[in-house]
CSV table of C-alpha atoms in Angstrom, one decimal:
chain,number,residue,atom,x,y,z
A,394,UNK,CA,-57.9,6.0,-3.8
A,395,UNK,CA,-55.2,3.1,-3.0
A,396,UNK,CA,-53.5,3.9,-6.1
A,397,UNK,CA,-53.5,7.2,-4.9
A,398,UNK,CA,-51.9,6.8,-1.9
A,399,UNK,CA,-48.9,4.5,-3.9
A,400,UNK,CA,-48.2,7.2,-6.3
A,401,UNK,CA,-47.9,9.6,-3.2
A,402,UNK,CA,-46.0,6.8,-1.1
A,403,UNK,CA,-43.7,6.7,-4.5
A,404,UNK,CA,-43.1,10.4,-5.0
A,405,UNK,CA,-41.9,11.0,-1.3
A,406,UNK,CA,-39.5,7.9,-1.7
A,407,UNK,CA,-38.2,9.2,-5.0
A,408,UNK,CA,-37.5,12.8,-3.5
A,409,UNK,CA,-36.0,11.5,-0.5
A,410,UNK,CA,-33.6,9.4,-2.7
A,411,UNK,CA,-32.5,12.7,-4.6
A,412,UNK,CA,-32.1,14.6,-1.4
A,413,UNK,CA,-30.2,11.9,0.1
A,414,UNK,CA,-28.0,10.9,-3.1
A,415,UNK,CA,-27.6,14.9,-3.5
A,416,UNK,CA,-26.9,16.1,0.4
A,417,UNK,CA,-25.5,13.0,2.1
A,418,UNK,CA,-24.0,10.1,-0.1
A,419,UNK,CA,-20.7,10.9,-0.3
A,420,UNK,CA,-18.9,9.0,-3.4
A,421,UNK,CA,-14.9,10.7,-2.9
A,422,UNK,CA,-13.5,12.4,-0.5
A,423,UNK,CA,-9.8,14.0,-0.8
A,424,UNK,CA,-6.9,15.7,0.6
A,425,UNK,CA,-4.5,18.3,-0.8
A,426,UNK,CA,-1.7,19.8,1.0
A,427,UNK,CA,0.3,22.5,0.0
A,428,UNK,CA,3.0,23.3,2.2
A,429,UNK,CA,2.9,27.1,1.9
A,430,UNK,CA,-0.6,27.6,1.5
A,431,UNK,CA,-2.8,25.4,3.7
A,432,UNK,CA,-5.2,21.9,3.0
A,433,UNK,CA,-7.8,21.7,1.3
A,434,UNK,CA,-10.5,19.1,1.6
A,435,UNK,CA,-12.8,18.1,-1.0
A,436,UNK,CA,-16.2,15.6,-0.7
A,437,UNK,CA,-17.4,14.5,-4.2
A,438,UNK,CA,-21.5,13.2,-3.5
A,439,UNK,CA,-22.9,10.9,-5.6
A,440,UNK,CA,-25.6,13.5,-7.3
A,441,UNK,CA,-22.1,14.8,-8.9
A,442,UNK,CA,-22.1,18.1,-6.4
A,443,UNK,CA,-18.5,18.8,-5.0
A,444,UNK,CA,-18.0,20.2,-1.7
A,445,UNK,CA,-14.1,22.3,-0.7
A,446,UNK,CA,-13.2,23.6,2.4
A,447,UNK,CA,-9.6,25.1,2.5
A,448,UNK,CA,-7.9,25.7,5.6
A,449,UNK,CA,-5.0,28.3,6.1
A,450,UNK,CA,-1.3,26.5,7.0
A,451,UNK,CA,-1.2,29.1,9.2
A,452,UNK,CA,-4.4,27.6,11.4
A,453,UNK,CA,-2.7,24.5,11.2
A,454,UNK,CA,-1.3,23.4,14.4
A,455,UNK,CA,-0.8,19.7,13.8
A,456,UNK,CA,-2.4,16.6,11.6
A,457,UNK,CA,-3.5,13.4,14.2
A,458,UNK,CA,-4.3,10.0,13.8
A,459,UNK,CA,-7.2,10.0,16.6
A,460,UNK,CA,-9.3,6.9,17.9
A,461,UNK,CA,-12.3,6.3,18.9
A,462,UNK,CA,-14.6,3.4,20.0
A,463,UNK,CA,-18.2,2.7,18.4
A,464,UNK,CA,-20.4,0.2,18.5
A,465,UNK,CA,-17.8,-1.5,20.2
A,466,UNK,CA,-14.8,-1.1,18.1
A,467,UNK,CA,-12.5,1.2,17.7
A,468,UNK,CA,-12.4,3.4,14.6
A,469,UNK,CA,-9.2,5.8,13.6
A,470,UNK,CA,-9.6,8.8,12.0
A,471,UNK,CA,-7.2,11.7,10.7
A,472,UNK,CA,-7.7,14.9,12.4
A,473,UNK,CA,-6.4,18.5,11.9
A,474,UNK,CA,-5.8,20.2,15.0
A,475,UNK,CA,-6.3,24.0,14.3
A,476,UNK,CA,-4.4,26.7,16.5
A,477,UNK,CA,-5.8,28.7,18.8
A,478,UNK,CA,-5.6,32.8,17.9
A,479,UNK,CA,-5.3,33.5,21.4
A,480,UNK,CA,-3.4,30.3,22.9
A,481,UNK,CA,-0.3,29.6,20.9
A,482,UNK,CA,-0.2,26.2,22.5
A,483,UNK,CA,-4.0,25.6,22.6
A,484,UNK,CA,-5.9,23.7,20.0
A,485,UNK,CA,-9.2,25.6,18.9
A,486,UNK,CA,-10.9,22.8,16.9
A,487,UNK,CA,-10.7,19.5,15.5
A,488,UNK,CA,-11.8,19.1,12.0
A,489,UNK,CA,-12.2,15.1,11.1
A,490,UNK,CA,-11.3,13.9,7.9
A,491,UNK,CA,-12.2,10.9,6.0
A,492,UNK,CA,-15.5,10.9,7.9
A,493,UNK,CA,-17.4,8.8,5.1
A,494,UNK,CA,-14.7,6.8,3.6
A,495,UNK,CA,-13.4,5.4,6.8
A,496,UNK,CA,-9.6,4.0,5.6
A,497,UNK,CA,-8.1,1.3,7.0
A,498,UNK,CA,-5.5,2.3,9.8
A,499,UNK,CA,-2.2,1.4,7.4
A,500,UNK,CA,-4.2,4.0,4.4
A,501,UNK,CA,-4.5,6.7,7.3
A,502,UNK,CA,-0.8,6.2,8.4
A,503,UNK,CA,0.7,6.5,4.9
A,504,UNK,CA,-1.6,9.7,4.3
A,505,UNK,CA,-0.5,11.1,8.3
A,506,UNK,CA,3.7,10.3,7.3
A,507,UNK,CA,2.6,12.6,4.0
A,508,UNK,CA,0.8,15.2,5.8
A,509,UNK,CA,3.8,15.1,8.1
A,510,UNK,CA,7.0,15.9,6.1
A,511,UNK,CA,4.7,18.5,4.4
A,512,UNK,CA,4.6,20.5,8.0
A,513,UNK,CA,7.9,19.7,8.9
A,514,UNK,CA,9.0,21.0,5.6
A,515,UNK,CA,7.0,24.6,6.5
A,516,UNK,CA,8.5,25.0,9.6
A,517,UNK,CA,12.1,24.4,8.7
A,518,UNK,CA,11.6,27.0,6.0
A,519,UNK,CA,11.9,30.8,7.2
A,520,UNK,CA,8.7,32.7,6.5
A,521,UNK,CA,8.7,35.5,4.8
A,522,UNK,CA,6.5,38.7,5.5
């Protein structure tokens, strides 16, 4: 019966190790930015499973460097601030980036100056229809 009960004790650990290394260890994260398109954002897991949201430039209202405190320190993160259909001055949502990574402050600002000329670039540019 006890070895039983190990084998079971076991089993449960061993699946919750491949749904944790398959749903929520995140190995890579990444950002690509294409001016006249939009961003994409792309979490590699450690189980080798790739997860890619894109976002439309035209959602795009602006790309932050927000802060927040935990645990009593504060923590930056990179933010896209996504326009609001029905408010052109209104933010609808804020989608964090880098959420499992965590970069250093100077690795978010280098990445924020990029993200940066890329929107400053789209909006100097006439849009065609």
């Amino acid at each position: 019966q006890n070895s039983m009960v190990l084998s079971a004790a076991i089993f449960i650990t061993l699946i919750g190790l491949i749904i944790y290394l398959h749903f929520v260890k995140i190995d890579q994260e990444s950002l690509l930015v294409i001016g006249s398109l939009g961003i994409q954002v792309t979490s590699s897991y450690a189980s080798g499973k790739e997860s890619t949201t894109f976002i439309e430039m035209g959602q795009v209202k602006d790309v932050v460097i927000n802060e927040a405190i935990h645990m009593q320190k504060v923590i930056y993160y990179l933010c896209i601030l996504l326009q609001d259909p029905e408010d052109p001055q209104g933010v609808s949502e804020v989608v964090p980036l880098f959420q499992s990574s965590k970069p250093r402050l100077d690795c978010l600002i280098e990445v924020y100056k990029s993200c940066q000329e890329i929107l400053e670039q789209r909006k100097t540019v006439p849009q065609s229809s």
